[in-house]
Coordinates of C-alpha atoms in Angstrom, one line a residue:
X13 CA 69.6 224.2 111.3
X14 CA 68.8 225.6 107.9
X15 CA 72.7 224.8 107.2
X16 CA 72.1 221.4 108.6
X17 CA 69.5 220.5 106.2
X18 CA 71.4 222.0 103.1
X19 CA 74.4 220.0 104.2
X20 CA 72.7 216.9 103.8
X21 CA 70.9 217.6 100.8
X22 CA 73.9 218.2 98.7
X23 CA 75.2 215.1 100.9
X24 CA 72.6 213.4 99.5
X25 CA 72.6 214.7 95.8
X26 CA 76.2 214.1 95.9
X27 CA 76.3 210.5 96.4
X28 CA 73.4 209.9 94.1
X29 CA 75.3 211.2 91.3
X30 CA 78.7 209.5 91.9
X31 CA 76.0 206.5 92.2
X32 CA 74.6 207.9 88.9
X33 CA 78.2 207.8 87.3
X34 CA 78.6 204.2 89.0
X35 CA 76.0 202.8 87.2
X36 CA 76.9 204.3 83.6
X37 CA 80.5 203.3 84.1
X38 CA 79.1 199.8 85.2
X39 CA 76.7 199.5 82.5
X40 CA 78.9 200.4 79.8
X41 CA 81.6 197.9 80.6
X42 CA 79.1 194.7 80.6
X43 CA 77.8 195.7 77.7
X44 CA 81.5 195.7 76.2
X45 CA 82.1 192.3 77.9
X46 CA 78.8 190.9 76.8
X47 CA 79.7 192.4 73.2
X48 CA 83.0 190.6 73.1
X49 CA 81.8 187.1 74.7
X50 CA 79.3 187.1 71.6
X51 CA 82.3 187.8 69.2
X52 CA 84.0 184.7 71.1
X53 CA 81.2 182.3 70.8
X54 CA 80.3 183.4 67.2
X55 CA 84.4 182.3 66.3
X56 CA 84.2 179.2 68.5
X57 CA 81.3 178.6 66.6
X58 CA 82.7 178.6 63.4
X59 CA 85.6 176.9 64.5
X60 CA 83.6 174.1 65.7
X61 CA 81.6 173.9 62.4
X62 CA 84.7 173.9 60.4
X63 CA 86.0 170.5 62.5
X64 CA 83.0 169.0 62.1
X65 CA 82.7 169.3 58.5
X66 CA 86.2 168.2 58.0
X67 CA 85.5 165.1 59.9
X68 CA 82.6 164.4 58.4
X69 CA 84.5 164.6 55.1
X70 CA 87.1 162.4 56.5
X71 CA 84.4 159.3 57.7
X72 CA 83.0 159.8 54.4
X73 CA 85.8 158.7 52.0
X74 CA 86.8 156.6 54.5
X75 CA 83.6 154.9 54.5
X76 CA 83.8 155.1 50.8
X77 CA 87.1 153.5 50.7
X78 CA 85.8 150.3 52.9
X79 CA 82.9 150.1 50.7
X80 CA 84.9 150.2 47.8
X81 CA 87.0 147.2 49.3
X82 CA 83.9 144.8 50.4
X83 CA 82.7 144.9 47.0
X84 CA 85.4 144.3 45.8
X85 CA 85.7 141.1 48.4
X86 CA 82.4 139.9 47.2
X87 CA 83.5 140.0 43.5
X88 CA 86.1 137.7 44.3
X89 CA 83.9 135.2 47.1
X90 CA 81.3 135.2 44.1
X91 CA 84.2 134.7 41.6
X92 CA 85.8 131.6 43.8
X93 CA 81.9 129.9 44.9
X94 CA 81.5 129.9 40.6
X95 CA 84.8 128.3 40.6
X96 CA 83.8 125.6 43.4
X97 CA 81.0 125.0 42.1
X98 CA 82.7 124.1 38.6
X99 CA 85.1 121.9 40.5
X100 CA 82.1 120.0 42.1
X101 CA 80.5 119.3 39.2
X102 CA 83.8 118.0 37.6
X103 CA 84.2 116.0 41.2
X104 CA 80.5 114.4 40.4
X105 CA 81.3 113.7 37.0
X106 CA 84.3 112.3 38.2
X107 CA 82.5 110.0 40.4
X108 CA 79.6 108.8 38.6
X109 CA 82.2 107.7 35.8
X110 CA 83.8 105.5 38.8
X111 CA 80.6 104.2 40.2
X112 CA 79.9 102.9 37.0
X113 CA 83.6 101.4 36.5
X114 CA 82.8 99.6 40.0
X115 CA 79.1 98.5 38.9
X116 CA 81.1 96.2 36.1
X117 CA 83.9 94.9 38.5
X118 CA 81.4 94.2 40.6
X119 CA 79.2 92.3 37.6
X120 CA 82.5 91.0 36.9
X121 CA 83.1 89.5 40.5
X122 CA 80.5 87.9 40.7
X123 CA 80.4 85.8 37.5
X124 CA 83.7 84.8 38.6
X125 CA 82.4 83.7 42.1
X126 CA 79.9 81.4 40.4
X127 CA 82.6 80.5 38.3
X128 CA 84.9 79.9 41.1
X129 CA 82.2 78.0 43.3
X130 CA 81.3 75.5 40.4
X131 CA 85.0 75.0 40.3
X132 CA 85.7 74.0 44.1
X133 CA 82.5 72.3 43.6
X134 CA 84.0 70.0 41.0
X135 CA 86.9 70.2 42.8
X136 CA 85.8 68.8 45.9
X137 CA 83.7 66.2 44.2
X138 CA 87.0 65.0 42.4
X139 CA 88.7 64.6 45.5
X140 CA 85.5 62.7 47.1
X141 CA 86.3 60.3 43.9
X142 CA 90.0 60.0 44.5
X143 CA 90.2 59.7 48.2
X144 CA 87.1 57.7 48.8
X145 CA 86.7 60.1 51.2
X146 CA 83.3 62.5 51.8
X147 CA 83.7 66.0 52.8
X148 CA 82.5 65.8 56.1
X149 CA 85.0 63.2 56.6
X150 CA 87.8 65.4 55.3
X151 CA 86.8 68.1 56.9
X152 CA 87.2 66.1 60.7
X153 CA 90.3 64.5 60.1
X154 CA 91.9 68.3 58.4
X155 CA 90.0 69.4 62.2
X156 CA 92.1 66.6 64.1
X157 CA 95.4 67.7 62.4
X158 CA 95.4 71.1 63.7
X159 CA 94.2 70.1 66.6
X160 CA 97.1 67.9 66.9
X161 CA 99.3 70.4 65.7
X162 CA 97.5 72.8 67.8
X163 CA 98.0 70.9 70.8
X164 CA 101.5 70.3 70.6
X165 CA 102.4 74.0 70.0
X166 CA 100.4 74.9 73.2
X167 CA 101.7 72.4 75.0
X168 CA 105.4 73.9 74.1
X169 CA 104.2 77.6 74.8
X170 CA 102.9 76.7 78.1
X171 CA 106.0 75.2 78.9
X172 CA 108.1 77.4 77.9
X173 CA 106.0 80.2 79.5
X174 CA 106.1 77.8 82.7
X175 CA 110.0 77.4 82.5
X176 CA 109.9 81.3 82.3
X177 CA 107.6 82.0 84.8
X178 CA 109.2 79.3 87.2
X179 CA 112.6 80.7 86.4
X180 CA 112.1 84.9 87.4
X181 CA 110.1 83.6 90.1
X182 CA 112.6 81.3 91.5
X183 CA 115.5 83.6 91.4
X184 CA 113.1 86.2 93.3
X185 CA 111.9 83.6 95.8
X186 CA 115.7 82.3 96.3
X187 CA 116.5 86.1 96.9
X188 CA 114.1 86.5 99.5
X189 CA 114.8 82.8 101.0
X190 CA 118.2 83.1 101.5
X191 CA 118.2 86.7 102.9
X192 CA 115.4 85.5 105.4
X193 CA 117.7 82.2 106.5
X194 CA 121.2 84.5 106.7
X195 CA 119.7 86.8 109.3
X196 CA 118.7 84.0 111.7
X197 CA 120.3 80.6 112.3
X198 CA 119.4 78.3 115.1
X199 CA 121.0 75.2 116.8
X200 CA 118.8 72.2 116.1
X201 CA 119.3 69.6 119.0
X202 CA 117.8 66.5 117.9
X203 CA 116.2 64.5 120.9
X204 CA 114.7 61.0 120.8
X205 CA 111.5 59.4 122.9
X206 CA 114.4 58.3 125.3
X207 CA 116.7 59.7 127.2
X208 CA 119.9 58.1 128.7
X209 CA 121.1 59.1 132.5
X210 CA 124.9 58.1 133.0
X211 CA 125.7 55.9 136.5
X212 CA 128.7 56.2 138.4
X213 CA 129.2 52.8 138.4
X214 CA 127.3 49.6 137.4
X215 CA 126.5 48.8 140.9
X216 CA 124.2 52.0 140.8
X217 CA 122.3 49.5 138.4
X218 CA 120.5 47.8 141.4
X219 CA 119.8 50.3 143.2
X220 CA 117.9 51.5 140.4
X221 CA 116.3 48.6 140.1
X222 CA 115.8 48.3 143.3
X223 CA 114.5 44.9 145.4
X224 CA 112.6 42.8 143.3
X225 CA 112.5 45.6 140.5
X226 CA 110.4 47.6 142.9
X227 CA 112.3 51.2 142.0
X228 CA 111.3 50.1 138.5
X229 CA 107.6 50.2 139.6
X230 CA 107.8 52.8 141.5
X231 CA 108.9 55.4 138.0
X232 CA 106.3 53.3 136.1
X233 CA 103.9 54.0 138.6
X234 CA 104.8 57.5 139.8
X235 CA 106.2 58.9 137.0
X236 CA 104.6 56.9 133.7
X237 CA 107.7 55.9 132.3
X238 CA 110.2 52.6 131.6
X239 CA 113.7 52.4 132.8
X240 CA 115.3 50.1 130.5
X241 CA 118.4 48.5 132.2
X242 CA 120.5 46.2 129.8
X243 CA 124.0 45.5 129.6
X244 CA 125.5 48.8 128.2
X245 CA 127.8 49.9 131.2
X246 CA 127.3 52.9 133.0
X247 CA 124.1 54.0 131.6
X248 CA 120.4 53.6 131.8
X249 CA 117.3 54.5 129.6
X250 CA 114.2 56.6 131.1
X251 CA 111.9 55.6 128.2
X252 CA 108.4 57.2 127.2
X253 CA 106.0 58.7 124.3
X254 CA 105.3 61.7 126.7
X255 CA 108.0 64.1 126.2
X256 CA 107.4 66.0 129.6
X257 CA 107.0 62.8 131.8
X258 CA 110.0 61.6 130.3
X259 CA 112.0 64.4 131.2
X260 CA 110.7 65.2 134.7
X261 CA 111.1 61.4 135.2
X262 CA 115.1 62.1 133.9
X263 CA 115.6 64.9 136.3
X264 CA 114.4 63.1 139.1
X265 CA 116.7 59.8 139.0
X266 CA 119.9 62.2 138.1
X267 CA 118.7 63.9 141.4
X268 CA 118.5 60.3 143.0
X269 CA 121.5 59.0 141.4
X270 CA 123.4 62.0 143.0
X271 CA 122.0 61.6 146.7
X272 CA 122.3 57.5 146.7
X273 CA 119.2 56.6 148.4
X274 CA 117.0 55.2 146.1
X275 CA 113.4 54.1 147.5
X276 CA 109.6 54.4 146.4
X277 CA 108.9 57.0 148.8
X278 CA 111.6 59.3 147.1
X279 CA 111.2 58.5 144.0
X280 CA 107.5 59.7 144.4
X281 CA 108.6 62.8 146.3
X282 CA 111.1 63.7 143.8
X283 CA 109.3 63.1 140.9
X284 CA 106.4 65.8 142.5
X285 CA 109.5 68.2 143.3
X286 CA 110.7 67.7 139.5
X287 CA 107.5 68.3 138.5
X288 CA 106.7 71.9 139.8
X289 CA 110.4 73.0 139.1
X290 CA 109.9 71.8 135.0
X291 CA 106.4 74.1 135.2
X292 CA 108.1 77.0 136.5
X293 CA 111.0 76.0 133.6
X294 CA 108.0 75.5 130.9
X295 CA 106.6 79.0 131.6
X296 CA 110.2 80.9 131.6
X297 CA 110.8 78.9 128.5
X298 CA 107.6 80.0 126.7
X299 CA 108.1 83.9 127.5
X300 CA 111.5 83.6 126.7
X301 CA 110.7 82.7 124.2
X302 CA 108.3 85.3 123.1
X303 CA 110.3 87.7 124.6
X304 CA 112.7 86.6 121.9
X305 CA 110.3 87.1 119.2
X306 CA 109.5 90.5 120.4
X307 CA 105.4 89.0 120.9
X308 CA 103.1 90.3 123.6
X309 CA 99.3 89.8 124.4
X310 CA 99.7 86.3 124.7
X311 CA 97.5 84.2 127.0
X312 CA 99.5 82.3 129.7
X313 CA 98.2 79.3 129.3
X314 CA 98.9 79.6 125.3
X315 CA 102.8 80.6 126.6
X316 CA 102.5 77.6 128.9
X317 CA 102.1 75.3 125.5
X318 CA 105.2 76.9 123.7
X319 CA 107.1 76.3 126.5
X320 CA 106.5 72.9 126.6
X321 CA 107.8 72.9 122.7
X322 CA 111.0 72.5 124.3
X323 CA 110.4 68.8 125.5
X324 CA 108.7 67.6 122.0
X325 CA 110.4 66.3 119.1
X326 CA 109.6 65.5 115.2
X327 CA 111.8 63.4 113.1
X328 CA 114.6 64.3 116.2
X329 CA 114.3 67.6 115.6
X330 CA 113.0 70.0 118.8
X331 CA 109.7 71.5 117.9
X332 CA 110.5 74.4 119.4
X333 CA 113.4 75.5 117.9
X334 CA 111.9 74.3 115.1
X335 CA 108.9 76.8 115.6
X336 CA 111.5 79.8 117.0
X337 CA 112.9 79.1 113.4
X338 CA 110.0 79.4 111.1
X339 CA 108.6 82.2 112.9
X340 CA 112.2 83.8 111.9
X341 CA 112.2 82.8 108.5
X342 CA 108.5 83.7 108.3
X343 CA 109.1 87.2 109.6
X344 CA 112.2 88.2 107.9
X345 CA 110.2 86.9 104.4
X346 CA 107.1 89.2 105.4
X347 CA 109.7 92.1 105.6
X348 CA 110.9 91.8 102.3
X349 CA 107.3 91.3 101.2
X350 CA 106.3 94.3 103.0
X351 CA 103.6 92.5 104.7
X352 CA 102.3 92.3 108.5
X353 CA 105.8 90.8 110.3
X354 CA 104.4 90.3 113.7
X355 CA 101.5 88.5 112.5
X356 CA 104.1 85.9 110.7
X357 CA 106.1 85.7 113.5
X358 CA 103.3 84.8 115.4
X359 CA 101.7 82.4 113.2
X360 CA 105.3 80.9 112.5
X361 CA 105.9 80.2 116.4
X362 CA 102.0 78.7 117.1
X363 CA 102.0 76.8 113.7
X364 CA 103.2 73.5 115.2
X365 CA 101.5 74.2 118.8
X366 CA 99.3 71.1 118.8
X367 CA 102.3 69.1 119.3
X368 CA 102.1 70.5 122.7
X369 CA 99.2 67.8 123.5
X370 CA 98.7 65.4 121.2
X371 CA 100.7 62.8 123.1
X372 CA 98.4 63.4 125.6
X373 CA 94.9 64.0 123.3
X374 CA 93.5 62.2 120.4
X375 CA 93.8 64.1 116.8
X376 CA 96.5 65.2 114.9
X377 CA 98.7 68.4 115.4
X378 CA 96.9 70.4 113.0
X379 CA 93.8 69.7 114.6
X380 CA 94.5 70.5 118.1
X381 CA 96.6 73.4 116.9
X382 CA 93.9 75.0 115.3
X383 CA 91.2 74.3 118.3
X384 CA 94.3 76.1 120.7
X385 CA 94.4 78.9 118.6
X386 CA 91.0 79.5 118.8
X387 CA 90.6 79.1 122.3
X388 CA 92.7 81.6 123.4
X389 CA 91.5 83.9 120.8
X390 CA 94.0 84.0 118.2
X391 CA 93.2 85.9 114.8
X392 CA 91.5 84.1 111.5
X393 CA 94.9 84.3 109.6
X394 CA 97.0 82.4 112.5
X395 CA 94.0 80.0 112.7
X396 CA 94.2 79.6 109.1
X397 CA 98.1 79.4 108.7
X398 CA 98.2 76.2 111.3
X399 CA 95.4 74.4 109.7
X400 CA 96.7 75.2 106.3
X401 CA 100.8 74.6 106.8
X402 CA 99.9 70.6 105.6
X403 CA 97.9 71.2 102.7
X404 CA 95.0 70.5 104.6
X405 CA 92.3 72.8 103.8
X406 CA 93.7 76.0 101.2
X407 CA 95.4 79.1 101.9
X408 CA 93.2 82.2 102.2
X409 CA 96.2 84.6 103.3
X410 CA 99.9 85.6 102.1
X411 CA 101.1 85.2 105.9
X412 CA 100.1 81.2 105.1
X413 CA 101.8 80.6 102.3
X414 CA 104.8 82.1 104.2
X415 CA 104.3 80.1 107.3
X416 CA 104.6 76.7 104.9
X417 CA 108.1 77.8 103.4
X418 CA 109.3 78.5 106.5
X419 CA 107.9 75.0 107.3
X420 CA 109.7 73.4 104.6
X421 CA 112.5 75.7 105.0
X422 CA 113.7 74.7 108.0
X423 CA 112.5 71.3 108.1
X424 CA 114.4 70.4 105.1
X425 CA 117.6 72.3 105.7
X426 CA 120.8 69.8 106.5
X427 CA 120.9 68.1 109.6
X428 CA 117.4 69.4 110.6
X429 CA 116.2 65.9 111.1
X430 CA 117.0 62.5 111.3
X431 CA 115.3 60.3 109.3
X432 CA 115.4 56.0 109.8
X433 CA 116.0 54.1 107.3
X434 CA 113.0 52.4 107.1
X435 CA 111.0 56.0 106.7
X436 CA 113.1 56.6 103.5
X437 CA 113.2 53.2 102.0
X438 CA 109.3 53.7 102.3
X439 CA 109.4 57.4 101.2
X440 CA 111.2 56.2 98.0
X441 CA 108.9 53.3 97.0
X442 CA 105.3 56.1 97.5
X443 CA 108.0 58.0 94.9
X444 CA 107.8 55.5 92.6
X445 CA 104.7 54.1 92.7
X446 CA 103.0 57.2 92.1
X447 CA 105.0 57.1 88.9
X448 CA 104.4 53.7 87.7
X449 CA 100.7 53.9 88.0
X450 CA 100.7 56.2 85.2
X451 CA 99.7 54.7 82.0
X452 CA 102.3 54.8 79.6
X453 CA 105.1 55.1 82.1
X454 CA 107.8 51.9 82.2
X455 CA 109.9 53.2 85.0
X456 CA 109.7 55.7 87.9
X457 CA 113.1 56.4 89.7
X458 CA 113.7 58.3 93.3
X459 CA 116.9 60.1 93.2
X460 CA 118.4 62.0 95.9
X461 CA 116.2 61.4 98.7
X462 CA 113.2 62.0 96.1
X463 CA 114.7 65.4 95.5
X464 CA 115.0 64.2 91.7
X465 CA 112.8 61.5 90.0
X466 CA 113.3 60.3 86.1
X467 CA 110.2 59.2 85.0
X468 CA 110.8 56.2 81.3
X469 CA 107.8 55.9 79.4
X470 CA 107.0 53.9 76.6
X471 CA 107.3 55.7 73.1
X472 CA 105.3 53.6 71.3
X473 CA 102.2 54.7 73.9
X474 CA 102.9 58.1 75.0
X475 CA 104.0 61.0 72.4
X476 CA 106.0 64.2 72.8
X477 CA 102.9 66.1 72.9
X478 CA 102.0 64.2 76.1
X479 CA 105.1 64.1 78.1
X480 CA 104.1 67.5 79.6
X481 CA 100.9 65.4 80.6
X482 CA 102.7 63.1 82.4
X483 CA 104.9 65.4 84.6
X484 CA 101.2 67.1 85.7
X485 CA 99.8 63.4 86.7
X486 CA 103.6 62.6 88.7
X487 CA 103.3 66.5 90.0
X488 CA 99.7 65.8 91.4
X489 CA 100.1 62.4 92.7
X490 CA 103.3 63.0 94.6
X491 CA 101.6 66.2 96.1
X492 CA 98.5 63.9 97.2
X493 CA 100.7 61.0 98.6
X494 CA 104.5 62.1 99.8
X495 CA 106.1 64.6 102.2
X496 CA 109.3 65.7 100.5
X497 CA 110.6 68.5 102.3
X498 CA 112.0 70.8 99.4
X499 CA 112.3 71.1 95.7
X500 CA 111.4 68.0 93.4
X501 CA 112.9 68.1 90.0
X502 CA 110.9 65.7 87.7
X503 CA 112.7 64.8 84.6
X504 CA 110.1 62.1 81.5
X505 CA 112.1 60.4 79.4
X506 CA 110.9 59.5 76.1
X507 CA 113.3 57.4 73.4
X508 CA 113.1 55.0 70.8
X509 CA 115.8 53.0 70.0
X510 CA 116.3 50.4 66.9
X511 CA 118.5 47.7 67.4
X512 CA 120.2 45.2 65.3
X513 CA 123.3 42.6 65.3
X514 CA 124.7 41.9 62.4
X515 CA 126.6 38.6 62.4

């Protein structure tokens, strides 16, 4: 036990003095490392110091250096403001020395004004002496000069601009025309307010006639016709004003013609057959038509009217070929215009449609036309096209103005109508009356169908300055009076002459 316990103790003092020499060892070696981390700071420290008195010395002269130049900047701003300022006052001697040049001109001036005014003064007063004249007096008739001379020079620019105007316009216009008429051409069959039905032979002739004329009455009763029968073999005439009467009436003594038995009973029966087959033709006619023309939404009874285009004439030619034809023209000209084409093919085709009635209603064309249109609902700028295609009342859209060259387009075109020669004897003398009622004018002449009227005035009444005066007044009144389908050239002459015979 007692071994035990010695064991332990020198167990025990053993490890407390290896601990002993631990802790020495330990000691002694941080107070070597804390020795040596003071030597390290100590030299970092003076290495520190040393950088940052060096750079201190360096921002130093360099500061001394930029202060060294920015005096030496305001030496020379101060130097250059003395020297501006020197200059300015050189300037504002400068100046004052002018102002006071200008102060005598102007002194100078205006004696001279006075001067100059007392002169014109005397001057004028002079003149006043000489001429007889005051200056008031002078002064209108120097105003009526260049008027004059004002007048005439205007009246030349305007012309000219006119000419020039007229001229690019019409080459553009004639461009567009001509493409619009080569795309489309139509037949124009000219019909009359009679038709002629051939006869086998001139015994048919009484048959038609029938037994004390009673055939005859029977068509004039029946069908609201005449037959003319005269002496030109082999033919009779179903006469009448109503286009679609006439031509039922026609169909139905060709139909009689061909079976022989002419009577009152079956000229009635007939007639009421011919009838109903010519409104089932009518109404394939009219959406033909517009089948044609590539319209749709149209009312029936409106394609009922077109239809019956076929049957009425103007001047000989067919209104409604005349109608298929302007709404052609009209569409292909609203192509090149880059404007609405089916509304001027439209308006084209309806623009003549009250001469589907008005052999049967009171008004003219253009009145019924317009009241159809609106009827069956057609748009403002149709209405307005067929109440505007005759001048009537004014254009308010482009499609208009096309639908009335079309008009005059294809109603003026060669062979588009046969005129008597009554209508142009009559058509010639409105020409020239309008002409002749000018003051000034000796002598209107039509040429050409009224295509080209020379217009003599009197020289001693009318100047050059006026002539372009007097081709207005003949523009305007042939406008208000005539129908010329076309272009009108109108050509003043003016010319003095001074003749003597020396014998």
């Amino acid at each position: 036990m007692i071994q035990t316990i010695i064991i332990v103790i020198l167990t025990i003092t053993i490890i407390g003095a290896v601990s002993f020499i631990v802790w020495m060892l330990v000691s002694k070696s941080r107070k070597h490392q804390i020795s040596k981390a003071i030597k390290a700071a100590k030299n970092e420290r003076k290495q520190i110091l040393g950088n940052a008195y060096r750079e201190i010395n360096d921002l130093k002269q360099a500061f001394e250096k930029e202060k060294q130049f920015e005096l030496l900047e305001v030496t020379n701003e101060k130097q250059r403001i003395k020297n501006h300022r020197l200059e300015i006052e050189k300037d504002r001697d400068r100046l004052d020395l002018k102002e006071k040049r200008l102060e005598s001109k102007e002194n100078d001036l205006e004696k001279r004004a006075k001067e100059y005014d007392k002169r014109i003064s005397e001057i004028i007063s002079l003149l006043e002496e000489i001429s007889e004249m005051s200056k008031d007096e002078a002064k209108e008739l120097l105003l009526k000069k260049v008027e004059e001379k004002t007048a005439k020079e205007l009246s030349t620019y305007v012309k000219n601009a006119e000419l020039v105007a007229h001229s690019k316009a019409k080459t553009i216009s004639d461009q567009i025309i001509i493409g619009a008429m080569e795309k489309y051409t139509t037949n124009v069959v000219n019909e009359k307010t009679s038709n002629i039905v051939k006869l086998p032979s001139d015994e048919m002739k009484g048959r038609v006639i029938g037994k004390d004329g009673r055939n005859i009455k029977a068509f004039e009763q029946y069908g609201g016709v005449d037959i003319l029968v005269d002496e030109t073999p082999g033919v009779v005439t179903v006469s009448s004003f109503n286009p679609i009467r006439r031509e039922i009436a026609t169909r139905a003594l060709e139909k009689l013609i061909g079976d022989g038995r002419i009577q009152p009973v079956k000229i009635e029966s007939e007639i009421e057959k011919q009838r109903l087959e010519l409104e089932d033709i009518i109404i394939e006619t009219g959406y033909q038509t517009i089948r044609e023309l590539n319209i749709s939404d149209m009312d029936i009874e409106l394609v009922k009217l077109i239809g019956r285009l076929k049957y009425r004439t103007s001047y000989g030619q067919s209104v409604l070929m005349h109608s298929i034809e302007v709404a052609k023209i009209a569409g292909a000209i609203a192509a090149e215009l880059k404007l609405n084409i089916k509304e001027a093919i439209r308006a084209g085709l309806l623009h003549d449609i009250g001469k589907a009635v008005d052999f049967e209603e009171e008004g003219s064309h253009v009145i019924l036309g317009v009241t159809i249109a609106k009827k069956y609902g057609e748009s403002e700028i149709v209405v307005n096209a067929i109440e505007s295609h005759h001048e009537d009342v004014p254009k308010n859209s482009e499609i208009a103005a096309i639908v009335s060259i079309a008009d005059s387009i294809s109603a003026s075109r060669p062979g588009a109508r046969n005129n008597t020669i009554s209508e142009f004897i009559s058509r010639m003398t409105e020409i020239e009356k309008v002409g002749n009622d000018i003051p000034g004018v000796n002598q209107t002449y039509a040429l050409q169908s009224g295509r080209q009227i020379r217009v003599i005035v009197d020289p001693m009444q009318v100047n050059d300055t006026e002539l372009y005066q007097i081709i207005e007044k003949v523009k305007e009144g042939i406008l208000k009076t005539v129908v010329v389908p076309g272009e009108i050239t109108i050509t003043v002459i003016r010319e003095k002459r001074e003749i003597y015979i020396i014998k």
